[in-house]
């Protein structure tokens, strides 16, 4: 059975959308990644940090999904990372109201001994120095190292981020971030430039318009499933990353064709995540629902055409 190491924030989120608002709920990148990856037949572990204020029931929710939580450090007297945001009516843009790093500010990740040979490492959106520390702790080179990052790190820690990008296999960023990183408007040109920086594969996410996969001269496009309702987009990108990395861990195949399938699985799971606030939808997701929606993806993307 393949092993997936997940590194990312475990946090409290407080979210407001046109459909309602929440108090502090389970959030952060790692829970979304872990819950999506739990849909696959793999072993997984989360490396993260929380404060003493973090409820045991949230840790139990993750453990109940067969996610190893032993490497989630609990800082006595510490406060958990907190983020609050308000989405605009189109749900494509949001305002960050509060960001409190708290215990995340001094986080030094410790990879569990039994995961230093993980098949796939999923580096969630964190400071590049944390991501580099995890790479350095691996005793066996993983089949695949996947990196998620964002424009904040490009603005503030570009040199450190560039060093991490040299050592990974897959980068997942959105179209705006791809353009910022490369100073290229064309996403095809941007992806080619990013591959020259180190990654074999570049995944550029376009939100409700799907995702692009680039590898050498090959390009694959996966649409997002058109949904009647989007309730809360928070965590959709992390859910995508969890489905993507979970699928590749299960198949133990890192070819371009396998990554094409991984993008579909990631997009499929992300389409569930947005249906309720926070992680709620992922916690009661059933495999038959996942399979049914995969069939919808297949119908959406398959067609017959006569070529002369």
PDB file of C-alpha atoms in Angstrom:
ATOM      1  CA  UNK A   1       0.000   0.000   0.000  1.00  0.00           C
ATOM      2  CA  UNK A   2       1.395   3.391  -1.022  1.00  0.00           C
ATOM      3  CA  UNK A   3       2.272   6.030   1.561  1.00  0.00           C
ATOM      4  CA  UNK A   4       1.419   9.725   1.282  1.00  0.00           C
ATOM      5  CA  UNK A   5       3.041  12.364   3.500  1.00  0.00           C
ATOM      6  CA  UNK A   6       0.970  15.557   3.829  1.00  0.00           C
ATOM      7  CA  UNK A   7       2.532  18.772   5.120  1.00  0.00           C
ATOM      8  CA  UNK A   8       0.250  21.733   5.667  1.00  0.00           C
ATOM      9  CA  UNK A   9      -1.597  23.972   8.066  1.00  0.00           C
ATOM     10  CA  UNK A  10      -4.245  22.672  10.459  1.00  0.00           C
ATOM     11  CA  UNK A  11      -6.282  25.685  11.459  1.00  0.00           C
ATOM     12  CA  UNK A  12      -9.467  27.373  12.500  1.00  0.00           C
ATOM     13  CA  UNK A  13     -11.390  29.084   9.701  1.00  0.00           C
ATOM     14  CA  UNK A  14     -14.239  31.570  10.040  1.00  0.00           C
ATOM     15  CA  UNK A  15     -15.998  32.007   6.702  1.00  0.00           C
ATOM     16  CA  UNK A  16     -18.679  34.296   5.327  1.00  0.00           C
ATOM     17  CA  UNK A  17     -20.292  33.760   1.930  1.00  0.00           C
ATOM     18  CA  UNK A  18     -23.538  35.083   0.417  1.00  0.00           C
ATOM     19  CA  UNK A  19     -25.144  31.883   1.761  1.00  0.00           C
ATOM     20  CA  UNK A  20     -24.214  32.241   5.413  1.00  0.00           C
ATOM     21  CA  UNK A  21     -21.344  32.461   7.871  1.00  0.00           C
ATOM     22  CA  UNK A  22     -19.561  30.272  10.400  1.00  0.00           C
ATOM     23  CA  UNK A  23     -17.774  30.694  13.682  1.00  0.00           C
ATOM     24  CA  UNK A  24     -14.397  28.948  14.023  1.00  0.00           C
ATOM     25  CA  UNK A  25     -14.493  25.593  12.216  1.00  0.00           C
ATOM     26  CA  UNK A  26     -11.905  23.006  11.167  1.00  0.00           C
ATOM     27  CA  UNK A  27      -9.761  24.436   8.372  1.00  0.00           C
ATOM     28  CA  UNK A  28      -6.263  24.732   7.000  1.00  0.00           C
ATOM     29  CA  UNK A  29      -4.772  22.985   3.975  1.00  0.00           C
ATOM     30  CA  UNK A  30      -3.883  19.640   5.569  1.00  0.00           C
ATOM     31  CA  UNK A  31      -7.405  18.510   6.627  1.00  0.00           C
ATOM     32  CA  UNK A  32      -8.780  19.146   3.125  1.00  0.00           C
ATOM     33  CA  UNK A  33      -5.817  17.345   1.509  1.00  0.00           C
ATOM     34  CA  UNK A  34      -6.066  14.453   3.965  1.00  0.00           C
ATOM     35  CA  UNK A  35      -9.834  13.969   3.684  1.00  0.00           C
ATOM     36  CA  UNK A  36      -9.663  13.922  -0.112  1.00  0.00           C
ATOM     37  CA  UNK A  37      -6.722  11.500  -0.125  1.00  0.00           C
ATOM     38  CA  UNK A  38      -8.650   9.261   2.298  1.00  0.00           C
ATOM     39  CA  UNK A  39     -10.915   8.309  -0.615  1.00  0.00           C
ATOM     40  CA  UNK A  40      -8.070   6.132  -1.911  1.00  0.00           C
ATOM     41  CA  UNK A  41      -6.573   2.878  -0.659  1.00  0.00           C
ATOM     42  CA  UNK A  42      -3.410   4.355   0.829  1.00  0.00           C
ATOM     43  CA  UNK A  43      -1.660   5.134   4.096  1.00  0.00           C
ATOM     44  CA  UNK A  44      -1.341   8.834   4.906  1.00  0.00           C
ATOM     45  CA  UNK A  45       0.030  11.063   7.648  1.00  0.00           C
ATOM     46  CA  UNK A  46      -0.228  14.780   8.373  1.00  0.00           C
ATOM     47  CA  UNK A  47       2.727  16.831   9.613  1.00  0.00           C
ATOM     48  CA  UNK A  48       1.501  20.066  11.184  1.00  0.00           C
ATOM     49  CA  UNK A  49       1.122  22.050  14.409  1.00  0.00           C
ATOM     50  CA  UNK A  50      -1.837  23.245  16.505  1.00  0.00           C
ATOM     51  CA  UNK A  51      -2.299  25.017  19.821  1.00  0.00           C
ATOM     52  CA  UNK A  52      -3.692  23.688  23.058  1.00  0.00           C
ATOM     53  CA  UNK A  53      -7.017  25.284  22.075  1.00  0.00           C
ATOM     54  CA  UNK A  54      -7.505  22.810  19.218  1.00  0.00           C
ATOM     55  CA  UNK A  55     -10.380  20.403  19.998  1.00  0.00           C
ATOM     56  CA  UNK A  56      -9.615  16.710  20.320  1.00  0.00           C
ATOM     57  CA  UNK A  57     -12.800  16.008  18.374  1.00  0.00           C
ATOM     58  CA  UNK A  58     -11.255  17.596  15.262  1.00  0.00           C
ATOM     59  CA  UNK A  59      -8.184  15.375  15.577  1.00  0.00           C
ATOM     60  CA  UNK A  60     -10.492  12.383  16.042  1.00  0.00           C
ATOM     61  CA  UNK A  61     -12.359  13.283  12.827  1.00  0.00           C
ATOM     62  CA  UNK A  62      -9.092  12.986  10.907  1.00  0.00           C
ATOM     63  CA  UNK A  63      -8.000   9.805  12.704  1.00  0.00           C
ATOM     64  CA  UNK A  64     -11.396   8.226  11.950  1.00  0.00           C
ATOM     65  CA  UNK A  65     -10.550   8.579   8.245  1.00  0.00           C
ATOM     66  CA  UNK A  66      -7.404   6.457   8.796  1.00  0.00           C
ATOM     67  CA  UNK A  67      -5.130   9.510   8.654  1.00  0.00           C
ATOM     68  CA  UNK A  68      -2.077   9.220  10.907  1.00  0.00           C
ATOM     69  CA  UNK A  69      -2.157  12.321  13.158  1.00  0.00           C
ATOM     70  CA  UNK A  70       0.794  11.412  15.379  1.00  0.00           C
ATOM     71  CA  UNK A  71       2.970  14.083  13.710  1.00  0.00           C
ATOM     72  CA  UNK A  72       0.532  16.912  14.446  1.00  0.00           C
ATOM     73  CA  UNK A  73       2.378  18.746  17.208  1.00  0.00           C
ATOM     74  CA  UNK A  74       0.245  20.232  20.019  1.00  0.00           C
ATOM     75  CA  UNK A  75       1.919  23.287  21.592  1.00  0.00           C
ATOM     76  CA  UNK A  76       0.993  23.649  25.262  1.00  0.00           C
ATOM     77  CA  UNK A  77      -0.384  27.105  25.958  1.00  0.00           C
ATOM     78  CA  UNK A  78      -0.283  27.892  22.226  1.00  0.00           C
ATOM     79  CA  UNK A  79      -3.043  29.168  19.969  1.00  0.00           C
ATOM     80  CA  UNK A  80      -3.945  27.517  16.663  1.00  0.00           C
ATOM     81  CA  UNK A  81      -3.487  29.282  13.316  1.00  0.00           C
ATOM     82  CA  UNK A  82      -6.656  31.266  12.505  1.00  0.00           C
ATOM     83  CA  UNK A  83      -7.938  32.648   9.206  1.00  0.00           C
ATOM     84  CA  UNK A  84     -11.145  34.544   8.513  1.00  0.00           C
ATOM     85  CA  UNK A  85     -12.443  35.561   5.107  1.00  0.00           C
ATOM     86  CA  UNK A  86     -15.478  36.999   3.362  1.00  0.00           C
ATOM     87  CA  UNK A  87     -16.394  35.965  -0.195  1.00  0.00           C
ATOM     88  CA  UNK A  88     -17.902  38.342  -2.732  1.00  0.00           C
ATOM     89  CA  UNK A  89     -21.148  37.510  -4.530  1.00  0.00           C
ATOM     90  CA  UNK A  90     -19.397  35.782  -7.446  1.00  0.00           C
ATOM     91  CA  UNK A  91     -17.456  33.524  -4.991  1.00  0.00           C
ATOM     92  CA  UNK A  92     -14.357  33.946  -7.183  1.00  0.00           C
ATOM     93  CA  UNK A  93     -12.890  36.698  -5.013  1.00  0.00           C
ATOM     94  CA  UNK A  94     -12.658  37.193  -1.280  1.00  0.00           C
ATOM     95  CA  UNK A  95     -11.336  39.539   1.359  1.00  0.00           C
ATOM     96  CA  UNK A  96      -9.087  38.197   4.105  1.00  0.00           C
ATOM     97  CA  UNK A  97     -10.362  39.697   7.347  1.00  0.00           C
ATOM     98  CA  UNK A  98      -8.004  38.100   9.882  1.00  0.00           C
ATOM     99  CA  UNK A  99      -4.785  36.059   9.681  1.00  0.00           C
ATOM    100  CA  UNK A 100      -3.238  34.954  12.968  1.00  0.00           C
ATOM    101  CA  UNK A 101      -0.231  32.662  12.465  1.00  0.00           C
ATOM    102  CA  UNK A 102       0.051  31.860  16.186  1.00  0.00           C
ATOM    103  CA  UNK A 103       1.893  28.497  16.627  1.00  0.00           C
ATOM    104  CA  UNK A 104       2.437  28.267  12.855  1.00  0.00           C
ATOM    105  CA  UNK A 105       4.918  31.174  13.106  1.00  0.00           C
ATOM    106  CA  UNK A 106       7.533  28.958  14.804  1.00  0.00           C
ATOM    107  CA  UNK A 107       6.623  25.626  13.181  1.00  0.00           C
ATOM    108  CA  UNK A 108       9.529  23.221  12.666  1.00  0.00           C
ATOM    109  CA  UNK A 109       8.160  20.114  10.913  1.00  0.00           C
ATOM    110  CA  UNK A 110       9.285  16.669  12.048  1.00  0.00           C
ATOM    111  CA  UNK A 111       8.693  13.862   9.545  1.00  0.00           C
ATOM    112  CA  UNK A 112       7.719  10.598  11.303  1.00  0.00           C
ATOM    113  CA  UNK A 113      10.356   7.871  10.894  1.00  0.00           C
ATOM    114  CA  UNK A 114       7.875   5.520   9.190  1.00  0.00           C
ATOM    115  CA  UNK A 115       7.102   8.194   6.559  1.00  0.00           C
ATOM    116  CA  UNK A 116      10.679   9.150   5.641  1.00  0.00           C
ATOM    117  CA  UNK A 117      10.297   6.698   2.753  1.00  0.00           C
ATOM    118  CA  UNK A 118       6.854   7.947   1.633  1.00  0.00           C
ATOM    119  CA  UNK A 119       6.003   7.318  -2.018  1.00  0.00           C
ATOM    120  CA  UNK A 120       4.452  10.755  -2.518  1.00  0.00           C
ATOM    121  CA  UNK A 121       4.997  13.979  -0.554  1.00  0.00           C
ATOM    122  CA  UNK A 122       2.315  16.653  -0.774  1.00  0.00           C
ATOM    123  CA  UNK A 123       3.744  19.997   0.340  1.00  0.00           C
ATOM    124  CA  UNK A 124       0.775  22.208   1.184  1.00  0.00           C
ATOM    125  CA  UNK A 125       0.853  25.989   0.957  1.00  0.00           C
ATOM    126  CA  UNK A 126       3.385  27.009   3.643  1.00  0.00           C
ATOM    127  CA  UNK A 127       6.601  29.000   4.037  1.00  0.00           C
ATOM    128  CA  UNK A 128       9.193  27.585   1.573  1.00  0.00           C
ATOM    129  CA  UNK A 129      11.664  26.980   4.424  1.00  0.00           C
ATOM    130  CA  UNK A 130       9.177  24.567   6.028  1.00  0.00           C
ATOM    131  CA  UNK A 131       8.705  22.798   2.699  1.00  0.00           C
ATOM    132  CA  UNK A 132      12.474  22.531   2.194  1.00  0.00           C
ATOM    133  CA  UNK A 133      12.943  21.132   5.697  1.00  0.00           C
ATOM    134  CA  UNK A 134      10.558  18.284   4.887  1.00  0.00           C
ATOM    135  CA  UNK A 135      12.330  17.467   1.615  1.00  0.00           C
ATOM    136  CA  UNK A 136      15.664  17.380   3.476  1.00  0.00           C
ATOM    137  CA  UNK A 137      14.277  14.926   6.060  1.00  0.00           C
ATOM    138  CA  UNK A 138      13.263  12.292   3.489  1.00  0.00           C
ATOM    139  CA  UNK A 139      15.623   9.305   3.630  1.00  0.00           C
ATOM    140  CA  UNK A 140      14.444   7.897   0.284  1.00  0.00           C
ATOM    141  CA  UNK A 141      13.710  10.111  -2.730  1.00  0.00           C
ATOM    142  CA  UNK A 142       9.893   9.978  -3.143  1.00  0.00           C
ATOM    143  CA  UNK A 143       8.429   8.903  -6.469  1.00  0.00           C
ATOM    144  CA  UNK A 144       6.777  12.300  -6.580  1.00  0.00           C
ATOM    145  CA  UNK A 145       7.045  15.564  -4.626  1.00  0.00           C
ATOM    146  CA  UNK A 146       4.078  17.868  -5.202  1.00  0.00           C
ATOM    147  CA  UNK A 147       4.255  21.549  -4.228  1.00  0.00           C
ATOM    148  CA  UNK A 148       1.395  23.960  -3.670  1.00  0.00           C
ATOM    149  CA  UNK A 149       2.261  27.623  -3.199  1.00  0.00           C
ATOM    150  CA  UNK A 150       0.763  31.078  -3.693  1.00  0.00           C
ATOM    151  CA  UNK A 151       1.511  34.676  -4.603  1.00  0.00           C
ATOM    152  CA  UNK A 152       2.217  35.657  -0.952  1.00  0.00           C
ATOM    153  CA  UNK A 153       5.397  33.537  -0.982  1.00  0.00           C
ATOM    154  CA  UNK A 154       6.322  34.878  -4.425  1.00  0.00           C
ATOM    155  CA  UNK A 155       6.028  38.418  -3.028  1.00  0.00           C
ATOM    156  CA  UNK A 156       7.927  37.818   0.205  1.00  0.00           C
ATOM    157  CA  UNK A 157      10.205  34.746  -0.090  1.00  0.00           C
ATOM    158  CA  UNK A 158      10.907  34.346  -3.805  1.00  0.00           C
ATOM    159  CA  UNK A 159      14.542  33.221  -3.390  1.00  0.00           C
ATOM    160  CA  UNK A 160      13.597  30.475  -0.894  1.00  0.00           C
ATOM    161  CA  UNK A 161      10.636  29.424  -3.030  1.00  0.00           C
ATOM    162  CA  UNK A 162      12.844  29.162  -6.122  1.00  0.00           C
ATOM    163  CA  UNK A 163      15.180  26.791  -4.244  1.00  0.00           C
ATOM    164  CA  UNK A 164      12.222  24.542  -3.322  1.00  0.00           C
ATOM    165  CA  UNK A 165      10.878  24.583  -6.888  1.00  0.00           C
ATOM    166  CA  UNK A 166      14.223  23.205  -8.090  1.00  0.00           C
ATOM    167  CA  UNK A 167      13.705  20.055  -6.007  1.00  0.00           C
ATOM    168  CA  UNK A 168      10.093  19.105  -6.687  1.00  0.00           C
ATOM    169  CA  UNK A 169       8.351  17.154  -9.444  1.00  0.00           C
ATOM    170  CA  UNK A 170       4.933  18.839  -9.666  1.00  0.00           C
ATOM    171  CA  UNK A 171       3.864  22.400  -8.904  1.00  0.00           C
ATOM    172  CA  UNK A 172       0.199  23.375  -8.572  1.00  0.00           C
ATOM    173  CA  UNK A 173      -0.602  27.095  -8.839  1.00  0.00           C
ATOM    174  CA  UNK A 174      -3.378  29.196 -10.312  1.00  0.00           C
ATOM    175  CA  UNK A 175      -3.170  31.148 -13.560  1.00  0.00           C
ATOM    176  CA  UNK A 176      -2.491  34.490 -11.863  1.00  0.00           C
ATOM    177  CA  UNK A 177       0.372  32.982  -9.853  1.00  0.00           C
ATOM    178  CA  UNK A 178       1.873  31.295 -12.925  1.00  0.00           C
ATOM    179  CA  UNK A 179       1.974  34.667 -14.655  1.00  0.00           C
ATOM    180  CA  UNK A 180       3.487  36.364 -11.611  1.00  0.00           C
ATOM    181  CA  UNK A 181       6.174  33.711 -11.201  1.00  0.00           C
ATOM    182  CA  UNK A 182       7.298  33.878 -14.832  1.00  0.00           C
ATOM    183  CA  UNK A 183       6.284  37.379 -15.987  1.00  0.00           C
ATOM    184  CA  UNK A 184       4.615  35.700 -18.964  1.00  0.00           C
ATOM    185  CA  UNK A 185       0.972  36.218 -19.952  1.00  0.00           C
ATOM    186  CA  UNK A 186       0.655  33.063 -22.081  1.00  0.00           C
ATOM    187  CA  UNK A 187       0.107  30.080 -19.783  1.00  0.00           C
ATOM    188  CA  UNK A 188       1.820  27.803 -22.316  1.00  0.00           C
ATOM    189  CA  UNK A 189       4.937  29.966 -22.207  1.00  0.00           C
ATOM    190  CA  UNK A 190       4.668  30.314 -18.420  1.00  0.00           C
ATOM    191  CA  UNK A 191       4.448  26.537 -17.959  1.00  0.00           C
ATOM    192  CA  UNK A 192       7.518  26.010 -20.167  1.00  0.00           C
ATOM    193  CA  UNK A 193       9.477  28.528 -18.076  1.00  0.00           C
ATOM    194  CA  UNK A 194       8.423  26.864 -14.819  1.00  0.00           C
ATOM    195  CA  UNK A 195       9.542  23.454 -16.123  1.00  0.00           C
ATOM    196  CA  UNK A 196      12.961  24.991 -16.768  1.00  0.00           C
ATOM    197  CA  UNK A 197      13.051  25.908 -13.049  1.00  0.00           C
ATOM    198  CA  UNK A 198      12.866  22.231 -12.044  1.00  0.00           C
ATOM    199  CA  UNK A 199       9.415  20.579 -12.025  1.00  0.00           C
ATOM    200  CA  UNK A 200       8.662  17.881 -14.597  1.00  0.00           C
ATOM    201  CA  UNK A 201       4.949  18.687 -14.429  1.00  0.00           C
ATOM    202  CA  UNK A 202       3.079  21.974 -14.047  1.00  0.00           C
ATOM    203  CA  UNK A 203      -0.581  22.107 -13.006  1.00  0.00           C
ATOM    204  CA  UNK A 204      -2.249  25.475 -13.523  1.00  0.00           C
ATOM    205  CA  UNK A 205      -5.644  25.778 -11.825  1.00  0.00           C
ATOM    206  CA  UNK A 206      -8.302  28.024 -13.319  1.00  0.00           C
ATOM    207  CA  UNK A 207     -10.998  27.676 -10.656  1.00  0.00           C
ATOM    208  CA  UNK A 208     -14.446  27.068 -12.123  1.00  0.00           C
ATOM    209  CA  UNK A 209     -12.809  26.859 -15.566  1.00  0.00           C
ATOM    210  CA  UNK A 210     -10.826  23.697 -14.819  1.00  0.00           C
ATOM    211  CA  UNK A 211      -7.105  22.930 -14.771  1.00  0.00           C
ATOM    212  CA  UNK A 212      -4.223  22.545 -17.222  1.00  0.00           C
ATOM    213  CA  UNK A 213      -1.422  19.961 -17.014  1.00  0.00           C
ATOM    214  CA  UNK A 214       1.883  20.566 -18.799  1.00  0.00           C
ATOM    215  CA  UNK A 215       4.752  18.108 -19.332  1.00  0.00           C
ATOM    216  CA  UNK A 216       7.428  18.840 -21.933  1.00  0.00           C
ATOM    217  CA  UNK A 217       5.461  19.493 -25.144  1.00  0.00           C
ATOM    218  CA  UNK A 218       2.319  17.725 -23.874  1.00  0.00           C
ATOM    219  CA  UNK A 219      -0.752  19.612 -22.607  1.00  0.00           C
ATOM    220  CA  UNK A 220      -3.921  18.238 -21.025  1.00  0.00           C
ATOM    221  CA  UNK A 221      -7.007  20.220 -20.032  1.00  0.00           C
ATOM    222  CA  UNK A 222      -9.551  19.041 -17.467  1.00  0.00           C
ATOM    223  CA  UNK A 223     -12.798  20.985 -17.074  1.00  0.00           C
ATOM    224  CA  UNK A 224     -14.415  21.720 -13.749  1.00  0.00           C
ATOM    225  CA  UNK A 225     -17.820  20.095 -13.357  1.00  0.00           C
ATOM    226  CA  UNK A 226     -20.576  22.707 -13.776  1.00  0.00           C
ATOM    227  CA  UNK A 227     -22.432  22.851 -10.458  1.00  0.00           C
ATOM    228  CA  UNK A 228     -25.884  24.204  -9.652  1.00  0.00           C
ATOM    229  CA  UNK A 229     -24.654  25.636  -6.348  1.00  0.00           C
ATOM    230  CA  UNK A 230     -21.306  26.571  -4.867  1.00  0.00           C
ATOM    231  CA  UNK A 231     -21.693  27.135  -1.137  1.00  0.00           C
ATOM    232  CA  UNK A 232     -18.121  27.676   0.085  1.00  0.00           C
ATOM    233  CA  UNK A 233     -14.999  27.573  -2.142  1.00  0.00           C
ATOM    234  CA  UNK A 234     -12.601  27.497   0.835  1.00  0.00           C
ATOM    235  CA  UNK A 235     -10.411  24.416   0.594  1.00  0.00           C
ATOM    236  CA  UNK A 236     -11.344  23.516  -2.981  1.00  0.00           C
ATOM    237  CA  UNK A 237      -7.732  23.857  -4.153  1.00  0.00           C
ATOM    238  CA  UNK A 238      -6.460  21.764  -1.238  1.00  0.00           C
ATOM    239  CA  UNK A 239      -9.135  19.133  -1.876  1.00  0.00           C
ATOM    240  CA  UNK A 240      -7.982  19.053  -5.501  1.00  0.00           C
ATOM    241  CA  UNK A 241      -4.398  18.528  -4.297  1.00  0.00           C
ATOM    242  CA  UNK A 242      -5.512  15.719  -1.976  1.00  0.00           C
ATOM    243  CA  UNK A 243      -7.396  13.887  -4.712  1.00  0.00           C
ATOM    244  CA  UNK A 244      -4.513  14.401  -7.126  1.00  0.00           C
ATOM    245  CA  UNK A 245      -1.811  13.135  -4.738  1.00  0.00           C
ATOM    246  CA  UNK A 246      -4.009  10.412  -3.225  1.00  0.00           C
ATOM    247  CA  UNK A 247      -4.739   8.897  -6.629  1.00  0.00           C
ATOM    248  CA  UNK A 248      -1.055   8.915  -7.612  1.00  0.00           C
ATOM    249  CA  UNK A 249      -0.084   7.325  -4.297  1.00  0.00           C
ATOM    250  CA  UNK A 250      -2.591   4.526  -4.853  1.00  0.00           C
ATOM    251  CA  UNK A 251      -1.584   3.800  -8.458  1.00  0.00           C
ATOM    252  CA  UNK A 252       2.180   4.237  -7.815  1.00  0.00           C
ATOM    253  CA  UNK A 253       2.333   5.433 -11.423  1.00  0.00           C
ATOM    254  CA  UNK A 254       3.751   8.891 -12.146  1.00  0.00           C
ATOM    255  CA  UNK A 255       3.472   8.931 -15.962  1.00  0.00           C
ATOM    256  CA  UNK A 256       1.819  11.795 -17.847  1.00  0.00           C
ATOM    257  CA  UNK A 257      -1.262   9.640 -18.497  1.00  0.00           C
ATOM    258  CA  UNK A 258      -1.543   8.818 -14.791  1.00  0.00           C
ATOM    259  CA  UNK A 259      -1.311  12.509 -13.893  1.00  0.00           C
ATOM    260  CA  UNK A 260      -4.118  13.216 -16.374  1.00  0.00           C
ATOM    261  CA  UNK A 261      -6.340  10.826 -14.422  1.00  0.00           C
ATOM    262  CA  UNK A 262      -5.140  12.337 -11.141  1.00  0.00           C
ATOM    263  CA  UNK A 263      -6.323  15.779 -12.255  1.00  0.00           C
ATOM    264  CA  UNK A 264      -9.791  14.394 -12.990  1.00  0.00           C
ATOM    265  CA  UNK A 265      -9.948  12.709  -9.574  1.00  0.00           C
ATOM    266  CA  UNK A 266      -8.791  15.922  -7.894  1.00  0.00           C
ATOM    267  CA  UNK A 267     -11.349  18.027  -9.758  1.00  0.00           C
ATOM    268  CA  UNK A 268     -14.057  15.497  -8.964  1.00  0.00           C
ATOM    269  CA  UNK A 269     -13.429  15.617  -5.211  1.00  0.00           C
ATOM    270  CA  UNK A 270     -13.110  19.414  -5.216  1.00  0.00           C
ATOM    271  CA  UNK A 271     -16.607  19.600  -6.715  1.00  0.00           C
ATOM    272  CA  UNK A 272     -17.959  18.025  -3.499  1.00  0.00           C
ATOM    273  CA  UNK A 273     -15.906  20.176  -1.142  1.00  0.00           C
ATOM    274  CA  UNK A 274     -17.607  23.408  -2.254  1.00  0.00           C
ATOM    275  CA  UNK A 275     -21.113  22.123  -1.502  1.00  0.00           C
ATOM    276  CA  UNK A 276     -20.993  22.936   2.236  1.00  0.00           C
ATOM    277  CA  UNK A 277     -18.984  24.999   4.692  1.00  0.00           C
ATOM    278  CA  UNK A 278     -15.473  23.852   5.532  1.00  0.00           C
ATOM    279  CA  UNK A 279     -14.748  20.126   5.611  1.00  0.00           C
ATOM    280  CA  UNK A 280     -18.348  19.138   6.343  1.00  0.00           C
ATOM    281  CA  UNK A 281     -19.097  17.659   2.913  1.00  0.00           C
ATOM    282  CA  UNK A 282     -15.847  15.687   2.748  1.00  0.00           C
ATOM    283  CA  UNK A 283     -16.540  14.066   6.117  1.00  0.00           C
ATOM    284  CA  UNK A 284     -19.784  12.409   4.975  1.00  0.00           C
ATOM    285  CA  UNK A 285     -18.767  11.712   1.385  1.00  0.00           C
ATOM    286  CA  UNK A 286     -19.556   8.179   0.184  1.00  0.00           C
ATOM    287  CA  UNK A 287     -17.601   6.275  -2.440  1.00  0.00           C
ATOM    288  CA  UNK A 288     -20.721   5.639  -4.558  1.00  0.00           C
ATOM    289  CA  UNK A 289     -21.242   9.420  -4.847  1.00  0.00           C
ATOM    290  CA  UNK A 290     -17.643   9.855  -5.953  1.00  0.00           C
ATOM    291  CA  UNK A 291     -18.024   7.125  -8.596  1.00  0.00           C
ATOM    292  CA  UNK A 292     -21.284   8.603  -9.889  1.00  0.00           C
ATOM    293  CA  UNK A 293     -19.759  12.044 -10.325  1.00  0.00           C
ATOM    294  CA  UNK A 294     -16.709  10.548 -12.038  1.00  0.00           C
ATOM    295  CA  UNK A 295     -19.118   9.152 -14.605  1.00  0.00           C
ATOM    296  CA  UNK A 296     -20.458  12.687 -15.103  1.00  0.00           C
ATOM    297  CA  UNK A 297     -16.899  13.884 -15.743  1.00  0.00           C
ATOM    298  CA  UNK A 298     -16.461  11.123 -18.305  1.00  0.00           C
ATOM    299  CA  UNK A 299     -19.662  12.114 -20.105  1.00  0.00           C
ATOM    300  CA  UNK A 300     -18.610  15.760 -20.009  1.00  0.00           C
ATOM    301  CA  UNK A 301     -15.259  15.150 -21.672  1.00  0.00           C
ATOM    302  CA  UNK A 302     -15.739  12.226 -24.078  1.00  0.00           C
ATOM    303  CA  UNK A 303     -16.897  12.647 -27.647  1.00  0.00           C
ATOM    304  CA  UNK A 304     -16.564  11.000 -31.052  1.00  0.00           C
ATOM    305  CA  UNK A 305     -15.205  13.001 -33.944  1.00  0.00           C
ATOM    306  CA  UNK A 306     -14.409  12.014 -37.506  1.00  0.00           C
ATOM    307  CA  UNK A 307     -10.961  13.106 -38.648  1.00  0.00           C
ATOM    308  CA  UNK A 308     -10.249  13.333 -42.350  1.00  0.00           C
TER     309      UNK A 308
END
